[in-house]
Short mmCIF file of C-alpha atoms in Angstrom, two decimals:
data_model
loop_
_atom_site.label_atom_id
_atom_site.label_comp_id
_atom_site.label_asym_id
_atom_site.label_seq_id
_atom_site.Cartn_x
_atom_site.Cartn_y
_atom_site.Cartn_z
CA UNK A 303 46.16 28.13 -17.69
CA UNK A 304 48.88 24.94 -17.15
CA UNK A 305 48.65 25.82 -13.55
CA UNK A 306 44.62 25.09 -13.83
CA UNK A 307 44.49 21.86 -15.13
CA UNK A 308 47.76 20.52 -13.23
CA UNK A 309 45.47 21.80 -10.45
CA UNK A 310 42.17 20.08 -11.21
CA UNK A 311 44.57 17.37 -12.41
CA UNK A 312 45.96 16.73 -8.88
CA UNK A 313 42.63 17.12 -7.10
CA UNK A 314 41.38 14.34 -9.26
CA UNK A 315 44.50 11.95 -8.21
CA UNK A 316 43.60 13.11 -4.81
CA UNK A 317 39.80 12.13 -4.62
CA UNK A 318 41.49 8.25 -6.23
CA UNK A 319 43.88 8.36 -3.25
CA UNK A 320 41.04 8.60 -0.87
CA UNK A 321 39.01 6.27 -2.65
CA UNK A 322 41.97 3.82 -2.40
CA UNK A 323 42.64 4.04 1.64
CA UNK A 324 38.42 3.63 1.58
CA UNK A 325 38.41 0.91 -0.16
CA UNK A 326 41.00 -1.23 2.61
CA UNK A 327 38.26 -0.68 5.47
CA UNK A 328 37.23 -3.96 6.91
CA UNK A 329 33.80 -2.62 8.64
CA UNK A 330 32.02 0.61 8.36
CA UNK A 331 30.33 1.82 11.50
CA UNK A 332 27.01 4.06 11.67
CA UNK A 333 26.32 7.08 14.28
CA UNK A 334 23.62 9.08 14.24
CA UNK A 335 24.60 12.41 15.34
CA UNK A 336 22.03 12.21 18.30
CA UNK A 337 23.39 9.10 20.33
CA UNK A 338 26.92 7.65 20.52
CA UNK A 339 25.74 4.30 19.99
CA UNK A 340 26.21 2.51 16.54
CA UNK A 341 22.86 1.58 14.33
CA UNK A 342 24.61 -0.31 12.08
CA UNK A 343 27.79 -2.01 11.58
CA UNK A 344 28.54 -3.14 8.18
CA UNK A 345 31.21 -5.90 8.20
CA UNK A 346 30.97 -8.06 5.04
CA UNK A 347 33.21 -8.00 2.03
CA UNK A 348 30.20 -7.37 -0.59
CA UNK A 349 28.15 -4.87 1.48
CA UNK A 350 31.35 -2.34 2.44
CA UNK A 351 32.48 -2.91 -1.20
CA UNK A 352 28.63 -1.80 -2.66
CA UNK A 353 28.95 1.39 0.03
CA UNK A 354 32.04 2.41 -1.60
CA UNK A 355 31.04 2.29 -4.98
CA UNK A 356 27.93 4.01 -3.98
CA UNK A 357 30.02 7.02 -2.88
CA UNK A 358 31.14 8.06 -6.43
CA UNK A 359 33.84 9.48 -5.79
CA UNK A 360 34.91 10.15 -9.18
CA UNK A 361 32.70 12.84 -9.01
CA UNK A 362 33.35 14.67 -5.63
CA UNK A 363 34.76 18.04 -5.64
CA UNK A 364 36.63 19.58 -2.74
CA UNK A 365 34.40 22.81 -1.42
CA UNK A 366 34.14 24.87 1.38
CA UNK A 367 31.34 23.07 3.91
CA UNK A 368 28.21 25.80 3.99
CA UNK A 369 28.04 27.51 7.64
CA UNK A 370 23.94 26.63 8.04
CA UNK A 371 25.40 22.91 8.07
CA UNK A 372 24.11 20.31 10.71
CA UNK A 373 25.51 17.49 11.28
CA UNK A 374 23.58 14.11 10.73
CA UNK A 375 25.62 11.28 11.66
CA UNK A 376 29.27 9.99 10.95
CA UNK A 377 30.41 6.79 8.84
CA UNK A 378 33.66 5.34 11.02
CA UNK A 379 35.65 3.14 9.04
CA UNK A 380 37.84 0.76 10.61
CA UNK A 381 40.52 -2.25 9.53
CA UNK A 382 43.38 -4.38 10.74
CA UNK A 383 46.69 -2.32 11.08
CA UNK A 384 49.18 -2.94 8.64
CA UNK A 385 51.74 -5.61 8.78
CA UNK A 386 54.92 -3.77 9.68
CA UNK A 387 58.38 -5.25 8.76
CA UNK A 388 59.22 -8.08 10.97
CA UNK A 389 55.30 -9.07 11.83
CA UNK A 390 53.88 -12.34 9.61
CA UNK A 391 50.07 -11.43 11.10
CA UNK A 392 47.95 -8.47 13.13
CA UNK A 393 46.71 -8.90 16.55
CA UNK A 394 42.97 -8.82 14.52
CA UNK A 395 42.04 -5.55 16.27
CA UNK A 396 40.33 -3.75 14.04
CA UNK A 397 41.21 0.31 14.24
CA UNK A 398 39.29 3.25 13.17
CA UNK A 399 41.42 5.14 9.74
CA UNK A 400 38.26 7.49 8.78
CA UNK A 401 35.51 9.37 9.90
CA UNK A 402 32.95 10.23 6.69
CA UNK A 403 30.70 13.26 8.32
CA UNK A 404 27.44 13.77 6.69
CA UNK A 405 24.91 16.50 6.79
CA UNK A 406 21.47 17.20 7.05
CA UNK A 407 19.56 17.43 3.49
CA UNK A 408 22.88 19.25 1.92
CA UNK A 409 25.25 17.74 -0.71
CA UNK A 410 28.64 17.27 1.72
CA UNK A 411 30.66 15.22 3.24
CA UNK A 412 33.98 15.47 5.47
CA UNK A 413 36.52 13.26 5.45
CA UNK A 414 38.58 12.77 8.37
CA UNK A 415 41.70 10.44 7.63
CA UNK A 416 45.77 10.76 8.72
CA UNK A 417 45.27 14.17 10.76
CA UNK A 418 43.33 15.84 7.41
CA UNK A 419 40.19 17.16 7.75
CA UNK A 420 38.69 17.94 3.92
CA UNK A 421 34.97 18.96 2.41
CA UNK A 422 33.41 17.57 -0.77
CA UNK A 423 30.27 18.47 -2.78
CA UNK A 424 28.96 14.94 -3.80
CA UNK A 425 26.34 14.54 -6.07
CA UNK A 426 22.19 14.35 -4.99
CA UNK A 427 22.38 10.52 -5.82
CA UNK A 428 25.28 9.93 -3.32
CA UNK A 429 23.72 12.03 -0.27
CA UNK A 430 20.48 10.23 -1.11
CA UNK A 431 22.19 7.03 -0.52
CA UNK A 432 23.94 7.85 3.15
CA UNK A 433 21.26 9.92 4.19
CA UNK A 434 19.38 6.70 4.13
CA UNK A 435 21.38 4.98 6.42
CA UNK A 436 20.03 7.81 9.22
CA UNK A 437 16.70 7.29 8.49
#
């Protein structure tokens, strides 16, 4: 039972984490899973902030993504790399730190960040919300 809810407990601090490294991207790039060409690029402050509150990712939980899944398009999230000891500014390029798959008319999303590929249910609400964006 203590091994349960340090469990839950830790997936909790992990879904935070995420949100966290999210939360530092400095535009948010949108391809449709037919074309390799962006739709939409979202680039200001107020915009990429509103997209990641619009995720809720308090209330994600990490599941196994359903085999009938298709792919719909990918969110690519990109910033400035970080200023390593030594440096006083960035060379401005902006990098991409996560891919955000999404799927057609099912609740999931993967998260591809640091070499980690993981799947999340997300509520109807959220899916609504980036399924829009491939409309």
């Amino acid at each position: 039972m203590l091994l349960c809810g340090c469990h839950a407990n830790s997936e909790k601090e992990d879904v935070s984490e995420y949100y966290e490294e999210l939360a530092k991207a400095q535009e948010i790039a949108v391809l449709p899973a037919d074309t390799s060409a962006e739709t939409q690029v979202l680039t200001e402050n107020e915009k990429i902030s509103d997209f990641i509150v619009a995720l809720d990712m308090e209330h994600w939980e990490m599941k196994t993504l359903p085999k009938e899944a298709e792919l719909v398009g990918t969110f690519q999230l990109s910033q400035e790399e970080t200023i390593k000891f030594g440096e006083s500014t960035t060379d401005g390029e902006l990098y991409p730190v996560c891919e955000m798959l999404c799927y057609v008319d099912i609740p999931y999303v993967t998260l591809k960040m640091a070499g980690m590929k993981m799947t999340f249910k997300v509520s109807d609400t959220t899916m609504e919300y980036l399924a829009d964006y491939f409309r």
